[in-house]
XYZ file of C-alpha atoms in Angstrom:
749
model
C -7.405 12.003 17.313
C -11.182 12.278 17.505
C -11.719 9.394 15.074
C -9.740 7.032 17.321
C -11.652 8.143 20.418
C -14.881 7.228 18.622
C -13.502 3.921 17.328
C -12.016 2.493 20.553
C -15.352 1.634 22.261
C -16.451 -0.184 19.090
C -13.162 -2.069 18.947
C -13.638 -3.198 22.550
C -17.207 -4.276 21.801
C -16.084 -6.295 18.763
C -13.333 -8.011 20.782
C -15.792 -8.797 23.563
C -18.285 -10.301 21.087
C -15.489 -12.557 19.786
C -14.586 -13.406 23.393
C -11.076 -12.120 22.836
C -9.529 -10.872 26.099
C -8.658 -7.171 26.288
C -5.461 -6.641 28.269
C -4.496 -3.058 29.079
C -3.388 -0.749 31.838
C -3.944 2.980 31.722
C -0.698 4.903 31.324
C 1.215 2.013 29.766
C 1.807 0.955 26.167
C 0.758 -2.417 24.767
C 4.475 -3.316 24.495
C 4.793 -2.884 28.277
C 1.724 -5.060 28.979
C 3.044 -7.813 26.691
C 6.498 -7.623 28.265
C 5.116 -7.811 31.801
C 2.815 -10.752 31.052
C 5.649 -12.579 29.269
C 7.864 -12.271 32.361
C 5.026 -13.387 34.695
C 4.261 -16.388 32.470
C 7.939 -17.336 32.370
C 8.033 -17.320 36.170
C 5.166 -19.830 36.136
C 7.054 -22.199 33.823
C 5.364 -21.379 30.502
C 7.120 -21.110 27.142
C 5.945 -17.815 25.666
C 5.705 -16.682 22.055
C 5.293 -12.931 21.552
C 3.534 -12.620 18.186
C 4.984 -9.471 16.631
C 7.216 -8.162 13.820
C 8.471 -5.391 16.162
C 12.214 -5.594 16.758
C 11.861 -3.899 20.195
C 10.656 -7.192 21.668
C 14.011 -8.852 20.991
C 15.218 -7.343 24.287
C 12.804 -9.656 26.171
C 13.935 -12.923 24.583
C 15.149 -15.616 27.012
C 15.287 -19.416 27.027
C 11.512 -19.432 27.643
C 10.410 -16.208 25.913
C 10.622 -16.123 22.114
C 9.395 -13.960 19.262
C 6.951 -15.429 16.756
C 7.254 -13.156 13.704
C 4.198 -13.714 11.455
C 4.566 -14.401 7.759
C 4.439 -11.399 5.438
C 4.956 -10.625 1.764
C 8.685 -10.479 2.560
C 8.938 -13.954 4.037
C 7.484 -16.796 6.075
C 7.124 -17.268 9.815
C 10.242 -16.686 11.947
C 10.863 -17.942 15.479
C 13.498 -15.910 17.289
C 15.173 -17.342 20.368
C 18.374 -16.167 22.042
C 20.732 -17.391 19.312
C 18.558 -15.980 16.516
C 18.429 -12.559 18.212
C 22.204 -12.556 18.760
C 22.785 -13.397 15.087
C 20.134 -11.030 13.694
C 21.168 -7.972 15.732
C 24.884 -8.851 16.091
C 24.761 -8.525 19.891
C 26.173 -10.700 22.669
C 22.849 -10.953 24.513
C 19.239 -9.858 23.815
C 19.309 -7.123 26.483
C 21.819 -5.220 24.343
C 19.038 -4.641 21.771
C 17.916 -1.782 24.057
C 21.338 -0.128 23.747
C 21.400 -0.810 19.999
C 18.035 0.939 19.500
C 19.086 3.743 21.820
C 22.101 4.375 19.604
C 20.607 3.921 16.111
C 17.018 4.990 16.884
C 13.823 3.611 15.392
C 11.645 5.863 13.213
C 8.652 3.520 13.589
C 8.547 4.094 17.352
C 9.753 7.718 17.242
C 13.050 6.846 18.934
C 15.518 9.519 17.699
C 18.788 7.738 18.533
C 22.206 9.397 18.330
C 22.682 11.658 15.262
C 24.989 10.112 12.683
C 24.737 6.610 14.189
C 23.149 4.048 11.896
C 22.791 0.293 12.218
C 26.386 -0.618 11.292
C 27.917 2.030 13.536
C 25.649 1.034 16.430
C 26.673 -2.635 16.080
C 30.336 -1.573 16.056
C 29.827 0.454 19.253
C 28.005 -2.444 20.940
C 30.900 -4.753 20.132
C 33.443 -2.251 21.477
C 31.650 -0.724 24.466
C 28.849 -3.152 25.349
C 26.314 -0.483 26.307
C 25.184 3.056 25.539
C 26.400 4.275 28.929
C 29.906 2.907 28.298
C 29.969 4.568 24.887
C 28.955 7.947 26.345
C 31.571 7.567 29.093
C 34.337 6.958 26.551
C 33.632 9.460 23.772
C 37.208 10.732 24.189
C 38.267 7.620 22.258
C 36.180 8.660 19.244
C 37.354 10.914 16.430
C 35.988 13.431 13.949
C 32.378 14.472 13.364
C 30.888 11.370 15.035
C 32.621 12.285 18.303
C 31.195 15.817 18.189
C 27.695 14.625 17.330
C 27.590 12.053 20.135
C 29.041 14.396 22.761
C 26.521 17.098 21.802
C 23.618 14.637 22.024
C 24.348 12.531 25.101
C 20.993 13.413 26.677
C 19.214 12.422 23.470
C 20.950 9.028 23.596
C 19.873 8.452 27.207
C 16.310 9.474 26.338
C 16.362 7.133 23.317
C 17.423 4.180 25.459
C 14.634 4.962 27.906
C 12.108 5.103 25.051
C 13.411 1.797 23.662
C 13.116 -0.007 26.999
C 9.995 -2.130 27.434
C 8.588 -1.851 30.974
C 8.172 -5.283 32.602
C 6.585 -4.379 35.926
C 3.200 -3.065 34.818
C 0.607 -3.525 37.608
C -1.434 -6.152 35.751
C -2.214 -9.755 36.726
C -1.791 -12.849 34.562
C -5.017 -14.878 34.552
C -4.437 -17.906 32.326
C -8.047 -19.113 32.409
C -9.268 -15.835 30.901
C -6.994 -16.415 27.898
C -8.478 -19.771 26.799
C -9.783 -19.675 23.218
C -13.598 -19.538 23.008
C -16.096 -19.486 20.161
C -17.558 -16.048 19.293
C -20.951 -14.901 20.577
C -22.556 -14.780 17.133
C -25.594 -12.774 18.253
C -23.334 -10.020 19.569
C -21.072 -10.228 16.508
C -24.060 -9.884 14.188
C -25.477 -6.987 16.191
C -22.300 -4.899 16.224
C -21.446 -5.720 12.585
C -24.956 -4.693 11.512
C -24.599 -1.429 13.398
C -21.259 -0.726 11.693
C -22.544 -1.981 8.300
C -19.716 -4.560 8.052
C -21.882 -6.702 5.798
C -19.159 -8.108 3.536
C -16.872 -8.822 6.477
C -19.694 -10.534 8.351
C -20.462 -12.765 5.363
C -16.751 -13.619 5.056
C -16.653 -14.618 8.727
C -19.755 -16.777 8.384
C -18.225 -18.392 5.341
C -15.009 -19.000 7.272
C -16.768 -20.589 10.248
C -19.137 -22.537 8.026
C -16.121 -24.222 6.436
C -14.745 -25.035 9.863
C -18.043 -26.508 11.045
C -18.374 -28.661 7.936
C -14.841 -30.000 7.875
C -15.561 -33.618 6.941
C -14.571 -33.938 3.262
C -16.653 -35.970 0.880
C -14.614 -39.061 0.035
C -16.477 -39.530 -3.222
C -14.673 -36.466 -4.553
C -11.190 -37.895 -4.113
C -9.375 -37.616 -7.451
C -7.848 -40.786 -8.854
C -4.858 -40.971 -11.188
C -6.248 -40.529 -14.688
C -5.466 -39.799 -18.315
C -4.475 -36.324 -19.442
C -7.524 -34.001 -19.340
C -9.772 -37.005 -18.591
C -9.525 -37.968 -22.290
C -9.105 -41.477 -23.572
C -5.956 -41.304 -25.689
C -3.085 -43.509 -26.735
C -0.747 -40.573 -27.239
C 2.446 -40.701 -25.205
C 2.731 -37.387 -23.373
C 5.411 -35.906 -21.186
C 3.437 -35.162 -18.004
C 4.182 -34.389 -14.381
C 1.089 -35.222 -12.321
C 0.504 -33.934 -8.827
C -2.285 -35.456 -6.729
C -2.765 -35.055 -3.005
C -5.259 -37.816 -2.235
C -3.152 -39.464 0.489
C -2.248 -36.336 2.397
C -5.847 -35.138 2.053
C -7.224 -38.308 3.658
C -4.655 -38.145 6.432
C -5.893 -34.674 7.366
C -9.569 -35.598 7.730
C -9.129 -35.974 11.485
C -7.994 -32.365 11.923
C -9.515 -30.449 14.810
C -12.703 -28.659 13.588
C -11.682 -25.249 14.925
C -8.242 -25.414 13.322
C -9.225 -26.683 9.880
C -7.744 -24.533 7.132
C -7.377 -25.821 3.604
C -3.918 -25.992 2.042
C -2.377 -27.715 -0.946
C -1.306 -30.584 1.315
C -4.799 -31.342 2.641
C -6.802 -30.644 -0.549
C -7.686 -33.100 -3.299
C -6.176 -31.326 -6.295
C -5.074 -32.604 -9.694
C -2.386 -30.403 -11.250
C -0.387 -31.401 -14.356
C 2.558 -30.005 -16.285
C 2.667 -30.387 -20.068
C 5.995 -30.297 -21.885
C 5.312 -31.728 -25.358
C 3.542 -30.738 -28.583
C 0.693 -33.260 -28.345
C -0.130 -32.331 -24.764
C -0.327 -28.640 -25.692
C -2.601 -29.406 -28.668
C -5.009 -31.345 -26.460
C -4.952 -28.573 -23.850
C -5.636 -25.856 -26.446
C -8.528 -27.884 -27.831
C -10.033 -28.143 -24.323
C -9.473 -24.444 -23.644
C -11.302 -23.415 -26.823
C -14.326 -25.457 -25.712
C -14.705 -23.483 -22.459
C -16.828 -20.422 -21.745
C -14.353 -19.159 -19.157
C -10.745 -19.987 -18.283
C -8.358 -18.624 -15.680
C -4.728 -18.155 -16.701
C -1.599 -16.927 -14.942
C 2.021 -16.281 -15.932
C 5.139 -17.073 -13.917
C 8.079 -14.789 -14.633
C 11.686 -14.006 -13.738
C 10.715 -10.672 -12.154
C 8.047 -8.088 -11.473
C 9.190 -5.382 -13.918
C 7.113 -6.373 -16.926
C 9.296 -4.937 -19.686
C 12.387 -6.703 -18.356
C 10.850 -9.959 -17.113
C 10.879 -13.234 -19.065
C 8.053 -15.750 -18.919
C 8.937 -18.972 -17.107
C 5.591 -20.748 -17.234
C 1.913 -20.457 -18.052
C -0.918 -22.038 -16.051
C -4.591 -22.621 -16.860
C -7.610 -23.714 -14.818
C -11.250 -24.064 -15.859
C -12.412 -26.628 -13.264
C -12.079 -26.207 -9.496
C -9.081 -28.058 -7.975
C -7.759 -28.888 -11.417
C -5.300 -27.197 -13.761
C -2.381 -27.385 -16.171
C 1.063 -25.842 -16.387
C 3.298 -25.198 -19.399
C 6.967 -24.615 -18.486
C 9.280 -22.651 -20.804
C 13.023 -22.807 -21.321
C 15.407 -19.857 -21.620
C 15.115 -19.601 -25.411
C 13.071 -16.525 -26.403
C 12.192 -17.780 -29.893
C 11.055 -21.212 -28.658
C 8.951 -19.604 -25.934
C 7.418 -17.224 -28.460
C 6.609 -20.126 -30.803
C 4.806 -22.041 -28.021
C 2.851 -18.935 -27.007
C 1.854 -18.457 -30.670
C 0.066 -21.824 -30.442
C -2.247 -20.354 -27.782
C -3.084 -17.192 -29.749
C -6.579 -18.532 -30.631
C -7.358 -18.698 -26.899
C -5.979 -15.280 -25.957
C -7.579 -13.573 -28.961
C -10.970 -15.282 -28.600
C -13.845 -12.838 -28.078
C -16.135 -15.579 -26.740
C -13.987 -17.002 -23.893
C -13.901 -15.057 -20.621
C -10.249 -14.727 -19.570
C -9.963 -14.673 -15.764
C -6.920 -13.546 -13.805
C -5.587 -11.806 -10.701
C -3.971 -8.486 -11.722
C -4.448 -9.231 -15.420
C -2.605 -6.089 -16.468
C 0.680 -7.703 -15.420
C 0.031 -10.879 -17.441
C -1.151 -8.884 -20.463
C 2.072 -6.838 -20.478
C 4.237 -9.949 -20.066
C 2.535 -11.647 -23.029
C 2.853 -8.440 -25.052
C 6.654 -8.860 -24.838
C 6.113 -11.925 -27.058
C 3.635 -10.150 -29.387
C 0.669 -11.997 -27.862
C -2.442 -9.800 -27.497
C -5.073 -10.642 -24.881
C -8.570 -9.565 -25.909
C -11.813 -9.046 -24.020
C -13.907 -10.352 -22.312
C -11.875 -10.206 -19.067
C -12.511 -10.796 -15.374
C -9.887 -9.503 -12.944
C -10.497 -10.784 -9.397
C -8.260 -8.101 -7.880
C -10.363 -5.321 -9.400
C -13.616 -7.153 -8.637
C -12.760 -7.314 -4.948
C -11.648 -3.670 -4.968
C -15.120 -2.673 -6.166
C -16.804 -4.969 -3.639
C -14.737 -3.688 -0.717
C -12.296 -0.876 -1.612
C -10.924 -0.565 1.935
C -9.551 -4.111 2.196
C -6.389 -5.615 0.712
C -6.600 -7.248 -2.713
C -3.581 -9.569 -2.909
C -4.268 -13.202 -3.806
C -3.065 -14.802 -0.567
C -5.275 -12.507 1.520
C -8.352 -13.045 -0.666
C -7.809 -16.802 -0.662
C -7.625 -17.031 3.121
C -10.593 -14.687 3.711
C -13.014 -15.992 1.073
C -11.908 -19.586 0.508
C -10.367 -20.469 3.896
C -7.386 -21.659 1.861
C -3.733 -20.855 2.629
C -1.748 -20.880 -0.638
C 1.809 -22.124 -1.140
C 4.244 -19.356 -0.151
C 6.632 -18.177 -2.867
C 9.384 -17.942 -0.248
C 9.012 -21.667 0.452
C 10.121 -22.187 -3.171
C 12.745 -19.534 -3.772
C 13.634 -18.246 -0.302
C 13.965 -14.565 0.505
C 15.043 -13.248 -2.872
C 14.965 -9.783 -4.374
C 11.309 -9.275 -5.247
C 12.287 -8.153 -8.756
C 14.377 -11.284 -9.377
C 12.169 -14.262 -8.551
C 14.516 -16.968 -9.932
C 11.488 -19.187 -10.509
C 13.449 -21.041 -13.201
C 15.564 -22.687 -10.504
C 12.523 -24.282 -8.809
C 11.970 -28.018 -9.577
C 9.226 -28.621 -12.161
C 6.835 -30.385 -9.760
C 6.988 -27.472 -7.306
C 6.617 -24.954 -10.156
C 3.520 -26.806 -11.305
C 1.892 -26.914 -7.878
C 2.565 -23.251 -7.154
C 1.597 -21.913 -10.587
C -1.568 -23.972 -11.111
C -2.700 -23.311 -7.549
C -2.714 -19.568 -8.323
C -4.922 -20.102 -11.370
C -7.175 -22.543 -9.474
C -7.658 -20.150 -6.528
C -8.356 -17.219 -8.854
C -10.989 -19.257 -10.688
C -12.698 -20.054 -7.368
C -12.575 -16.408 -6.269
C -14.244 -15.378 -9.517
C -17.229 -17.561 -8.622
C -17.422 -15.892 -5.194
C -17.055 -12.319 -6.447
C -19.397 -12.422 -9.458
C -22.631 -12.492 -7.408
C -21.176 -9.987 -4.909
C -20.601 -7.481 -7.728
C -24.307 -7.735 -8.560
C -25.302 -7.517 -4.896
C -23.190 -4.361 -4.449
C -24.595 -2.924 -7.707
C -21.125 -2.398 -9.163
C -21.286 -5.073 -11.877
C -21.970 -2.482 -14.581
C -18.964 -0.378 -13.498
C -16.865 -3.549 -13.465
C -17.880 -4.710 -16.948
C -18.210 -1.385 -18.771
C -15.475 0.730 -17.157
C -12.894 -1.191 -15.147
C -12.375 -4.202 -17.415
C -12.029 -2.278 -20.704
C -9.683 0.087 -18.826
C -7.284 -2.791 -18.097
C -6.334 -3.028 -21.784
C -6.117 0.760 -22.137
C -3.771 1.088 -19.161
C -1.688 -1.866 -20.324
C -1.141 -0.113 -23.654
C -0.359 3.224 -21.978
C 2.157 1.688 -19.590
C 3.852 -0.250 -22.385
C 4.080 2.881 -24.552
C 5.642 4.981 -21.780
C 6.708 8.625 -22.076
C 9.822 10.254 -23.507
C 12.041 12.272 -21.158
C 14.645 14.902 -22.025
C 17.211 13.829 -19.412
C 19.786 16.366 -20.671
C 17.381 19.195 -19.859
C 16.907 17.835 -16.316
C 20.639 17.335 -15.777
C 21.259 20.979 -16.695
C 18.380 22.115 -14.521
C 19.803 20.135 -11.596
C 22.924 22.316 -11.776
C 20.755 25.457 -11.810
C 18.792 24.288 -8.768
C 21.986 23.465 -6.893
C 23.174 27.045 -7.443
C 19.812 28.452 -6.282
C 19.906 26.259 -3.167
C 23.407 27.540 -2.373
C 22.180 31.147 -2.682
C 19.173 30.470 -0.451
C 21.454 28.817 2.096
C 23.661 31.952 2.175
C 20.626 34.199 2.726
C 19.474 32.008 5.624
C 22.949 32.114 7.179
C 23.033 35.910 6.847
C 19.733 36.285 8.716
C 20.664 33.660 11.306
C 24.163 35.199 11.660
C 25.655 31.718 11.779
C 26.124 28.647 9.594
C 24.362 25.383 10.431
C 22.916 22.274 8.761
C 19.579 23.312 7.250
C 18.573 19.652 7.061
C 19.093 19.047 10.780
C 15.786 19.522 12.661
C 17.677 19.888 15.924
C 20.093 22.576 14.694
C 17.309 24.399 12.842
C 15.106 24.362 15.942
C 17.852 25.900 18.081
C 18.475 28.664 15.509
C 14.771 29.527 15.129
C 13.530 29.279 18.686
C 16.572 29.830 20.924
C 18.769 32.194 18.924
C 16.234 34.148 16.846
C 13.333 33.529 19.290
C 10.776 33.955 16.504
C 7.927 32.916 18.874
C 7.633 32.630 22.664
C 6.220 29.119 23.013
C 7.353 26.882 20.148
C 5.833 23.429 19.684
C 7.914 20.362 20.421
C 7.878 16.784 19.134
C 7.464 13.652 21.283
C 11.243 13.381 21.564
C 11.555 16.875 23.022
C 12.949 18.565 19.901
C 11.486 21.730 18.450
C 8.918 21.048 15.714
C 10.389 22.144 12.373
C 8.309 20.082 9.920
C 6.888 21.780 6.847
C 3.448 22.061 8.486
C 5.026 23.681 11.549
C 6.975 26.175 9.432
C 3.965 27.088 7.256
C 2.144 28.163 10.417
C 5.045 30.486 11.253
C 5.359 32.049 7.781
C 4.285 35.497 8.943
C 6.438 35.457 12.098
C 9.882 35.958 10.524
C 11.382 36.434 7.014
C 13.706 33.422 7.505
C 10.711 31.042 7.387
C 9.833 31.860 3.763
C 13.444 31.244 2.758
C 13.461 27.890 4.576
C 10.203 26.808 2.932
C 11.530 27.791 -0.498
C 14.779 25.908 0.233
C 12.868 22.746 1.162
C 10.611 23.070 -1.865
C 13.563 23.324 -4.255
C 15.466 20.568 -2.473
C 12.462 18.230 -2.727
C 11.953 19.146 -6.374
C 15.606 18.411 -7.116
C 15.796 15.072 -5.285
C 12.308 13.743 -6.065
C 12.029 14.748 -9.710
C 15.008 16.454 -11.343
C 17.648 13.967 -10.142
C 15.402 10.906 -9.778
C 13.419 10.850 -13.048
C 16.387 10.180 -15.391
C 17.143 7.062 -13.311
C 13.665 5.729 -14.158
C 14.369 5.530 -17.904
C 14.124 1.937 -19.127
C 17.322 0.804 -20.852
C 15.404 -1.160 -23.521
C 12.972 1.566 -24.584
C 14.745 4.762 -23.408
C 11.402 5.848 -21.986
C 9.763 6.074 -18.572
C 7.063 3.490 -17.842
C 4.828 4.198 -14.870
C 2.182 1.821 -13.498
C -1.400 3.041 -13.184
C -3.071 1.364 -10.220
C -6.822 0.726 -10.379
C -7.133 -0.706 -6.883
C -5.413 1.752 -4.540
C -7.526 4.880 -3.994
C -10.858 4.120 -2.301
C -12.400 7.032 -4.239
C -11.958 5.152 -7.512
C -9.339 7.404 -9.082
C -6.185 5.997 -10.626
C -2.841 6.307 -8.890
C 0.544 6.344 -10.575
C 3.598 4.577 -9.157
C 7.202 3.620 -10.013
C 7.515 6.518 -10.722
C 4.544 8.664 -9.738
C 3.834 10.819 -12.794
C 0.609 12.292 -11.409
C 2.339 14.648 -8.981
C 4.768 16.418 -11.302
C 4.531 20.055 -10.077
C 2.985 22.677 -12.354
C 1.999 25.688 -10.248
C 5.511 26.993 -9.600
C 7.959 28.221 -12.237
C 10.410 25.549 -11.097
C 7.780 22.829 -11.448
C 6.978 23.982 -14.969
C 10.633 23.508 -15.883
C 10.358 19.849 -14.834
C 7.259 19.420 -16.987
C 9.183 20.699 -20.006
C 11.330 17.560 -19.780
C 8.397 15.371 -20.852
C 8.512 15.472 -24.647
C 6.924 13.652 -27.631
C 8.652 10.515 -28.942
C 9.772 12.336 -32.115
C 8.941 15.258 -34.399
C 5.906 13.456 -35.824
C 4.079 13.552 -32.489
C 2.717 16.211 -30.149
C 1.631 15.992 -26.509
C -2.052 16.757 -25.965
C -3.443 17.808 -22.593
C -7.150 17.288 -21.889
C -9.167 17.790 -18.717
C -12.746 18.126 -17.581
C -13.735 21.741 -16.998
C -14.574 21.989 -13.263
C -16.453 18.678 -13.372
C -17.204 18.569 -9.599
C -18.643 22.091 -9.623
C -20.791 21.368 -12.668
C -22.138 18.235 -10.973
C -22.949 19.923 -7.668
C -24.503 22.909 -9.478
C -26.810 20.462 -11.276
C -27.541 18.371 -8.155
C -28.347 21.394 -5.984
C -30.034 23.325 -8.802
C -27.949 26.357 -7.780
C -29.197 28.833 -10.383
C -26.428 31.410 -9.857
C -23.721 28.841 -10.515
C -25.600 27.251 -13.438
C -25.996 30.717 -14.987
C -22.221 31.306 -14.775
C -21.554 27.988 -16.506
C -24.144 28.691 -19.213
C -22.495 32.051 -19.881
C -19.209 30.163 -20.236
C -17.689 32.350 -17.539
C -14.558 31.466 -15.623
C -16.353 29.945 -12.606
C -13.543 30.846 -10.179
C -13.417 34.458 -11.374
C -17.227 34.568 -11.215
C -17.192 33.300 -7.615
C -14.442 35.790 -6.708
C -16.517 38.615 -8.182
C -19.457 37.646 -5.970
C -17.642 37.078 -2.679
C -15.243 40.039 -2.998
C -17.886 42.365 -4.574
C -15.567 43.291 -7.433
C -16.422 43.363 -11.192
C -15.314 40.129 -12.846
C -12.870 41.933 -15.153
C -11.083 43.482 -12.145
C -10.467 40.256 -10.228
C -6.828 39.797 -9.258
C -4.953 36.521 -9.678
C -4.795 36.128 -5.872
C -8.563 36.665 -5.500
C -9.280 34.098 -8.214
C -6.931 31.619 -6.524
C -8.704 32.079 -3.179
C -12.116 31.669 -4.843
C -10.911 28.479 -6.516
C -9.840 27.128 -3.123
C -13.277 27.990 -1.707
C -15.153 26.471 -4.664
C -13.505 23.094 -4.283
C -13.120 23.300 -0.516
C -16.774 24.016 0.199
C -18.080 20.935 -1.593
C -15.711 18.767 0.439
C -16.654 20.378 3.755
C -13.711 22.730 4.370
C -13.788 24.655 7.665
C -12.617 28.209 8.338
C -9.453 26.750 9.855
C -8.863 24.474 6.862
C -9.392 27.346 4.433
C -6.974 29.542 6.382
C -4.324 26.812 6.099
C -4.778 26.616 2.333
C -5.040 30.340 1.527
C -2.821 32.039 4.102
C -5.792 34.096 5.373
C -6.534 34.147 9.091
C -9.564 32.248 10.447
C -11.756 35.353 10.730
C -11.107 36.285 7.089
C -11.693 32.690 6.022
C -15.023 32.516 7.882
C -16.160 35.765 6.229
C -15.329 34.301 2.811
C -17.286 31.104 3.533
C -20.276 33.128 4.777
C -20.134 35.338 1.677
C -19.944 32.242 -0.503
C -23.105 30.764 1.002
C -24.915 34.118 0.748
C -24.305 34.073 -3.007
C -25.066 30.356 -3.413
C -27.951 29.747 -0.935
C -29.366 26.715 -2.801
C -25.975 25.033 -2.667
C -25.816 25.585 1.093
C -29.334 24.184 1.471
C -28.385 21.084 -0.559
C -25.187 20.402 1.455
C -26.999 20.902 4.778
C -29.741 18.489 3.672
C -27.213 15.825 2.623
C -25.418 16.033 5.993
C -28.755 15.706 7.800
C -29.760 12.657 5.729
C -26.395 10.944 6.306
C -26.573 11.549 10.065
C -30.130 10.219 10.126
C -29.099 7.107 8.180
C -26.144 6.511 10.528
C -28.326 6.636 13.670
């Protein structure tokens, strides 16, 4: 892709400025270079760790070569040696991983594998036959459909094994001295980052290295054991105190270039509070603050079903408090009631990371959280919408602090069942308060950056008030007529069967419509609908939806196949899936509206996605009918801006013809169609209006003749004529767009 061609030289320049070696050989993949260097290093007596989550590398593991799998949201660091590989992949030796992948395939690396052979079947075959070649040589021992599939796809299996094999004799030398870690060339780093306008990233790096350079802690800040909340009191309180003074002092001699803050080497003071008096003192302190960070710990990530396990607060850096709860709903609710004055205060800034989650959890206990709010996740999204926003990432990038991993407490559990209740109280306290403490520190970093980026007004006046609105919307949910969808599923199944019969009649044979291989053979070998069909990397004929759309006018079977896929997707994605999303407690569907996903600023809907429910087709409209009001006292209201983008660009470009159409309250798409097709507005066909609508929105986002042809079904020549006609009728708009492109190019130079 052109974008990658442009990016690669910059990537090389960045790596060079950081003095990071670039190891490559033309014609070979990175996997092959790594594999070759690992073998060469092993021959020289080194112990090698291949840092990768890619399972392909398991084939290279020996006594000296191991896999170092980095930590992720699914778990901590893993070291895989021979025994670990044998256990993980259920093979007798690491080399058999090649055969395993050849049999089962790997979608990540475009390895097709043998049709019908999944992980379990592949493991079974490895145990019985030892290799792919032995399996293929003994297919007479197999039975049923699996035998047929494997015998028909022997060549595909051999190709898959070849694709899965990492080459270990790449013509590249191992030069150990060139791999020694060096400090970056900051002048070069600054120069390239300035050119690319990586200002935030550059500041983060400087902050990171500044911490490393100034790694000697100030001993005067070491926290001593003290009274609860630094108050002089004679009250007896049930407290668990966690201080890290000793471990912090022991880590002062860490190497400067490896110094990263953690709970173990930081001087923190975290306390748990389990009695009435302690909570009263804490509440009193909270109500005296101007801003407080809070965080909830729960039994899961589905807010309506999760129970609160604990509540943490922090209003001073490296210091915080944790309130654990038992399993009794009423007791938990009573304790949370005590903190209502804090949550409902309109003078205390409530800080949190992904506050919407905490707000919905507290709502389960009838606790309302009121503004003002400061969500660090949303703040960072506005500061840098292209980077990740999870707490661990932000902590390491902006604070040079690696938080306690949840998996170190609960292991690799189902992400929706955290089992935090089973964690010892001291560990609960450290983990929970640390989250609140880190979030408080991030708030102090992000607040000035919001002002610097000139997004503080958007943050305060739009994004933060929206948190409460979305929380309420998600909690309310939407009613679904599941009976209607169940009946419609039967109708769609019948329609799919009829479409399948029509396809078979044209093809003059029956085959699996969902098999790309079988479909490709029918279309391009039997029917020969085109002379030179496209193929995928694995050598199969391309039969994706994009490929078929391009062939729509070549043969009547294509339209039937596209309709079949459309109905099948509608049935599986919406008609059959939506009833399963109904919450058992509310009998309603509860989506999540994400504020920090789309870089453009728009909301996205997930679990389930309710923004993409089809509407243009008759079948899609049937699905929409299933969304109904909660009862007879309510109605559903639909509201939308009227061509907001076109109104904005008409105003910005001062395009008088378009402004006149809006002022006359004309249908802007029909008006455009009238101009470009030279037809009176009252004679415009539905198809002409649809094409004009595509042009109207396509033009302002830079659509080309090719892009327009893909969207409208017109050929490129017809599409170019339409674009030219459009600009002839809206010359001021064309002048405005051309000027903006020129200014952007000039700014980028």
